[in-house]
PDB file of C-alpha atoms and ligand atoms in Angstrom:
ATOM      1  CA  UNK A 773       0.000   0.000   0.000  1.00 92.00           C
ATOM      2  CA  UNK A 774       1.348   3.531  -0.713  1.00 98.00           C
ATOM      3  CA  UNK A 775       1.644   6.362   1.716  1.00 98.00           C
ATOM      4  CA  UNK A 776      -0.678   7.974   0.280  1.00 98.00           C
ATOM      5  CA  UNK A 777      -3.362   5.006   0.580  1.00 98.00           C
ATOM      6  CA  UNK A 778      -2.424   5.389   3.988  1.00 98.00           C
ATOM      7  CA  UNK A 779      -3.424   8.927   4.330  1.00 98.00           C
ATOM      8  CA  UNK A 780      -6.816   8.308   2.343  1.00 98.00           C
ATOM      9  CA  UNK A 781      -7.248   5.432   4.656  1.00 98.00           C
ATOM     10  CA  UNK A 782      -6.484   7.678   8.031  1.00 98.00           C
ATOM     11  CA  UNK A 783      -3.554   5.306   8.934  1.00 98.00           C
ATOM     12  CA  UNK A 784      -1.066   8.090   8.588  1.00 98.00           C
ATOM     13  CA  UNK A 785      -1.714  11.808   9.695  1.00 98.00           C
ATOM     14  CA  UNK A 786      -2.061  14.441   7.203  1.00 98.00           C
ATOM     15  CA  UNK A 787      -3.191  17.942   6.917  1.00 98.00           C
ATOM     16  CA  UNK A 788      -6.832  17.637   5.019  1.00 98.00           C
ATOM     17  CA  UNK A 789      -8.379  20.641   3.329  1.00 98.00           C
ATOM     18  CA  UNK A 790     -10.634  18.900   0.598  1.00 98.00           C
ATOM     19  CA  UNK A 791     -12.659  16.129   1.019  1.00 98.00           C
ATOM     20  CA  UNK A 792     -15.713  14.348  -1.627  1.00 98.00           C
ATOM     21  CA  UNK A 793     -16.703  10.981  -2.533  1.00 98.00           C
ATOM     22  CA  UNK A 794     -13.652  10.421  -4.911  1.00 98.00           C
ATOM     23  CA  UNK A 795     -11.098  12.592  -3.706  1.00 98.00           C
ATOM     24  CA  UNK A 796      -9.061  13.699  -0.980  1.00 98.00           C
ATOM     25  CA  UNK A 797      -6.634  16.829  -0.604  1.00 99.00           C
ATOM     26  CA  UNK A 798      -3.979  17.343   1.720  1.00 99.00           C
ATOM     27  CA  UNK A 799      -1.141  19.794   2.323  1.00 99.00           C
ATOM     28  CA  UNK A 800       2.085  18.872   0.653  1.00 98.00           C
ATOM     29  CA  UNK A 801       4.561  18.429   3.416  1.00 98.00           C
ATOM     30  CA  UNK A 802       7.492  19.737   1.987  1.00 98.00           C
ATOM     31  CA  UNK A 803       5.795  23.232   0.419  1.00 98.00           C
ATOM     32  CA  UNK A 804       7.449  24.451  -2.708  1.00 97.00           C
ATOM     33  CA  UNK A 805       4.933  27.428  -2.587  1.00 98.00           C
ATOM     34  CA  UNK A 806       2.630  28.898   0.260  1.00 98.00           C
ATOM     35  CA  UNK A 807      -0.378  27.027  -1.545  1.00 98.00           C
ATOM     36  CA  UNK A 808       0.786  23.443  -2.078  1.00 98.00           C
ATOM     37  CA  UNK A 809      -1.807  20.974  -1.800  1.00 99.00           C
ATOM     38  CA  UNK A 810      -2.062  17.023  -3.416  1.00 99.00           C
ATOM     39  CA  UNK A 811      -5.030  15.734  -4.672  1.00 99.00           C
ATOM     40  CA  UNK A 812      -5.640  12.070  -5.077  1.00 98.00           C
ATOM     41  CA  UNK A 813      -8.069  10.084  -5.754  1.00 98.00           C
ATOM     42  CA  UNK A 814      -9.162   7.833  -3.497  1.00 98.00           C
ATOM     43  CA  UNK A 815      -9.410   4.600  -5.846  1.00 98.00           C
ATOM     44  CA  UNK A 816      -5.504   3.799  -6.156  1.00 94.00           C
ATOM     45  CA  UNK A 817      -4.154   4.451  -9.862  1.00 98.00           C
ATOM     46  CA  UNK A 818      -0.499   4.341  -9.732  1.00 98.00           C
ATOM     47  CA  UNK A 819       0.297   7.381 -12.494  1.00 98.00           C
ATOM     48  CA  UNK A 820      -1.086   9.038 -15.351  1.00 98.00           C
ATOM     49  CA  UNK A 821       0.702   6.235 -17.688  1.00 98.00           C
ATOM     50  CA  UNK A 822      -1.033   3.672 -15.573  1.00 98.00           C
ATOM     51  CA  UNK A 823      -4.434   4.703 -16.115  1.00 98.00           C
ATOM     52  CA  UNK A 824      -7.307   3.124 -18.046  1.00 97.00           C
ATOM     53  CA  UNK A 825      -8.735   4.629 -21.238  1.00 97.00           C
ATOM     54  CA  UNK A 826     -12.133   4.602 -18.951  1.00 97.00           C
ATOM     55  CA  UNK A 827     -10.593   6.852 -16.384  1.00 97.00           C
ATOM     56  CA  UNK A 828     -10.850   9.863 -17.852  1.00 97.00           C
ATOM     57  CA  UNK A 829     -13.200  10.849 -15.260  1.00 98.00           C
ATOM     58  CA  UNK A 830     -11.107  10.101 -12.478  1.00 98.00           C
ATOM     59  CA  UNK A 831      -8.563  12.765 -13.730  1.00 98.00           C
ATOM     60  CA  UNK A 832     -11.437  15.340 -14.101  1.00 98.00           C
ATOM     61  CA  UNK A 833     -12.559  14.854 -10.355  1.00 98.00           C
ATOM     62  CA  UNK A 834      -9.119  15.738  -9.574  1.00 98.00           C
ATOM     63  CA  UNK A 835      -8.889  18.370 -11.388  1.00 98.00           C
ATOM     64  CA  UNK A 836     -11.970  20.136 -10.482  1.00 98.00           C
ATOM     65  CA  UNK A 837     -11.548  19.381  -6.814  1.00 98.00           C
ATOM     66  CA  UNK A 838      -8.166  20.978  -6.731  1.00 98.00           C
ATOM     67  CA  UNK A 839     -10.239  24.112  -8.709  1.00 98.00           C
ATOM     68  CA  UNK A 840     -12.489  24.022  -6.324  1.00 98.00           C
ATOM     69  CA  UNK A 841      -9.906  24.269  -3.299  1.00 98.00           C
ATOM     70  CA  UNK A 842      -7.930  26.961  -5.708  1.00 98.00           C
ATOM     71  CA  UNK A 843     -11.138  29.833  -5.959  1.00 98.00           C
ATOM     72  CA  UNK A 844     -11.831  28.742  -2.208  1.00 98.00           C
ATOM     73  CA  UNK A 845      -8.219  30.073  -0.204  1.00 98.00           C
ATOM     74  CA  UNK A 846      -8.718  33.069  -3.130  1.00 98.00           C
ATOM     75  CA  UNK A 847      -5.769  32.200  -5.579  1.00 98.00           C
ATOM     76  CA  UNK A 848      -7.575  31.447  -8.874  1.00 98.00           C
ATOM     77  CA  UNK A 849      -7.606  34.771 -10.153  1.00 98.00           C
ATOM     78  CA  UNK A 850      -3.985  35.482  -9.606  1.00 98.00           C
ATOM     79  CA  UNK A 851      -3.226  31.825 -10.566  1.00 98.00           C
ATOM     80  CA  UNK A 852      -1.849  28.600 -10.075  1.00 98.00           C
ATOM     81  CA  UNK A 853      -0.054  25.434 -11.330  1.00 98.00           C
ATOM     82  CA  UNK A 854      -1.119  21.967 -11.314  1.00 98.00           C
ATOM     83  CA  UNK A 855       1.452  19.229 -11.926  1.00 98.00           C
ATOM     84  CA  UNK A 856       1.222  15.830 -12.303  1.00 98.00           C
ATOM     85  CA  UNK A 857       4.492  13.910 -11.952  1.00 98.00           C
ATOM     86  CA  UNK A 858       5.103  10.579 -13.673  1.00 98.00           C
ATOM     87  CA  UNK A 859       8.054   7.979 -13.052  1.00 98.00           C
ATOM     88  CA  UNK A 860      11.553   8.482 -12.629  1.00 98.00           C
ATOM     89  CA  UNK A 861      11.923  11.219 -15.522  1.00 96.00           C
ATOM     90  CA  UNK A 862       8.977  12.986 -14.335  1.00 97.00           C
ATOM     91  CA  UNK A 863      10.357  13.033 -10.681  1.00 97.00           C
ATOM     92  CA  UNK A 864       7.477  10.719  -9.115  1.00 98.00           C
ATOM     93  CA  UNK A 865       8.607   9.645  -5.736  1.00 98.00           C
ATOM     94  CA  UNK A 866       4.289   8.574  -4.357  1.00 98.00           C
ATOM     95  CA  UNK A 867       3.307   5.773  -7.142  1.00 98.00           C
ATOM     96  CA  UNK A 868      -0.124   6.827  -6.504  1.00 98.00           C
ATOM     97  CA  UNK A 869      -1.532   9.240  -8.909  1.00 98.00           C
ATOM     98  CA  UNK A 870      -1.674  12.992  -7.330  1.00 98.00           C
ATOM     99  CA  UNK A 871      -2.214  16.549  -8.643  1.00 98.00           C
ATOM    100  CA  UNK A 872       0.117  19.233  -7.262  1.00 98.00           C
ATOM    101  CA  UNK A 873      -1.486  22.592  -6.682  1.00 98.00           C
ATOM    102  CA  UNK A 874       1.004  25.003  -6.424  1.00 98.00           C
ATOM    103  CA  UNK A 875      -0.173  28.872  -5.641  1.00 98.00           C
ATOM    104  CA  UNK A 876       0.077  32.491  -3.891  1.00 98.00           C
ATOM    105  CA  UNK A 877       3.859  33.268  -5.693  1.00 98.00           C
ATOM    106  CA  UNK A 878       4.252  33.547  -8.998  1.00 97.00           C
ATOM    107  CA  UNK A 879       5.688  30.634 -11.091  1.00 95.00           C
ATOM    108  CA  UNK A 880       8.203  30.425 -13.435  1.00 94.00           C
ATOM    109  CA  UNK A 881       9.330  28.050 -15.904  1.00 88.00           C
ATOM    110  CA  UNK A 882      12.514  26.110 -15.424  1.00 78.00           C
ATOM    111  CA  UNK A 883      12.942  22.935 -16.708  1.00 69.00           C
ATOM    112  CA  UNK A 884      14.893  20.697 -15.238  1.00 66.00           C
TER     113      UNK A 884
HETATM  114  P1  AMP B1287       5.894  13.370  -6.424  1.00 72.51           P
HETATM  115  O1  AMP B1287       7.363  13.679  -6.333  1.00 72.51           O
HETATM  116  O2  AMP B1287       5.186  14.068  -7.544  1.00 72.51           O
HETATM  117  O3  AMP B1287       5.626  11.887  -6.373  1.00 72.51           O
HETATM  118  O4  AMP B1287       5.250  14.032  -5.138  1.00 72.51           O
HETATM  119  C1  AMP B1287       5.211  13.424  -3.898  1.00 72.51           C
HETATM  120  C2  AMP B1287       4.978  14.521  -2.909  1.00 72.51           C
HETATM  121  O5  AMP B1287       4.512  13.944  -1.701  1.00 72.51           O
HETATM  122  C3  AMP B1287       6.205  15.353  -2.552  1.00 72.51           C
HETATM  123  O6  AMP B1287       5.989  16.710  -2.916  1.00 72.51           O
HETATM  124  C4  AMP B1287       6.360  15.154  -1.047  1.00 72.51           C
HETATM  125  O7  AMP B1287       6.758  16.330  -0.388  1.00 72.51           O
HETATM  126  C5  AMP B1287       4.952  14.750  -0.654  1.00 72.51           C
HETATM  127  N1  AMP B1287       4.863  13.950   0.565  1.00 72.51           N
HETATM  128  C6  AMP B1287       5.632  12.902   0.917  1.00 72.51           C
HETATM  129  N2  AMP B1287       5.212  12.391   2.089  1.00 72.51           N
HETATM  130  C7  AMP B1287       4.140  13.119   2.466  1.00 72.51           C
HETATM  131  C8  AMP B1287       3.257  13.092   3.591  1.00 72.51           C
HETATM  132  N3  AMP B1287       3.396  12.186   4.581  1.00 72.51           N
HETATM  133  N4  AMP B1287       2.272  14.017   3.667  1.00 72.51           N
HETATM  134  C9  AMP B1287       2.132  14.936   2.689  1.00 72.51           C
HETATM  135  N5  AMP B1287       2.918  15.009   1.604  1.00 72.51           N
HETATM  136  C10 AMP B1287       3.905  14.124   1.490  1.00 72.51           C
END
């Protein structure tokens, strides 16, 4: 089971800010940015590589919910970024699929 199975299941503590039927958000706890918050869906899916064809609606709930959570602590209108990393090249270190909300500073593009 991955960690963050563990946090969906409540076996390991986590800050929660967003909660639904299909998704769970939590605060990131190393912050690269004063908003930084994971979203996951609660039905484990390792990575976006990993997912089925039929999932596209799991992706969406993720999305929206981290929207959601965005306009709520007032940073969608000066912006945000939402990541999703995948394996080693894509610097995945949590094999279960997550959304990275990253807000309040402005972002900049760097590569590598
Ligand atoms: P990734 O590198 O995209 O797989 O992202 C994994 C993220 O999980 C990293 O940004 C870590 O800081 C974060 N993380 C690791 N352990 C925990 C935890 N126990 N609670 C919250 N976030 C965590």
């Amino acid at each position: 089971m991955t960690l963050f199975a563990k946090i969906i299941n409540r076996e390991i503590p986590a800050q929660i800010v967003f909660e639904d039927e299909h998704v769970l958000g939590f605060k990131d706890i190393n912050p690269q940015a004063p908003v930084h918050v994971l979203f996951v869906p609660k039905l484990a899916v390792a990575n976006t590589d990993a997912l089925g064809d039929d999932q596209a609606e799991l992706v969406g709930r993720v999305v929206l919910a981290a929207r959601a959570y965005a306009r709520q602590v007032g940073i969608a209108e000066s912006g945000y970024r939402m990541v999703m990393n995948t394996n080693g090249d894509g610097g995945q270190t949590v094999f279960h699929l997550h959304l990275h909300l990253l807000g309040g500073r402005p972002m900049h593009w760097r590569p590598g």
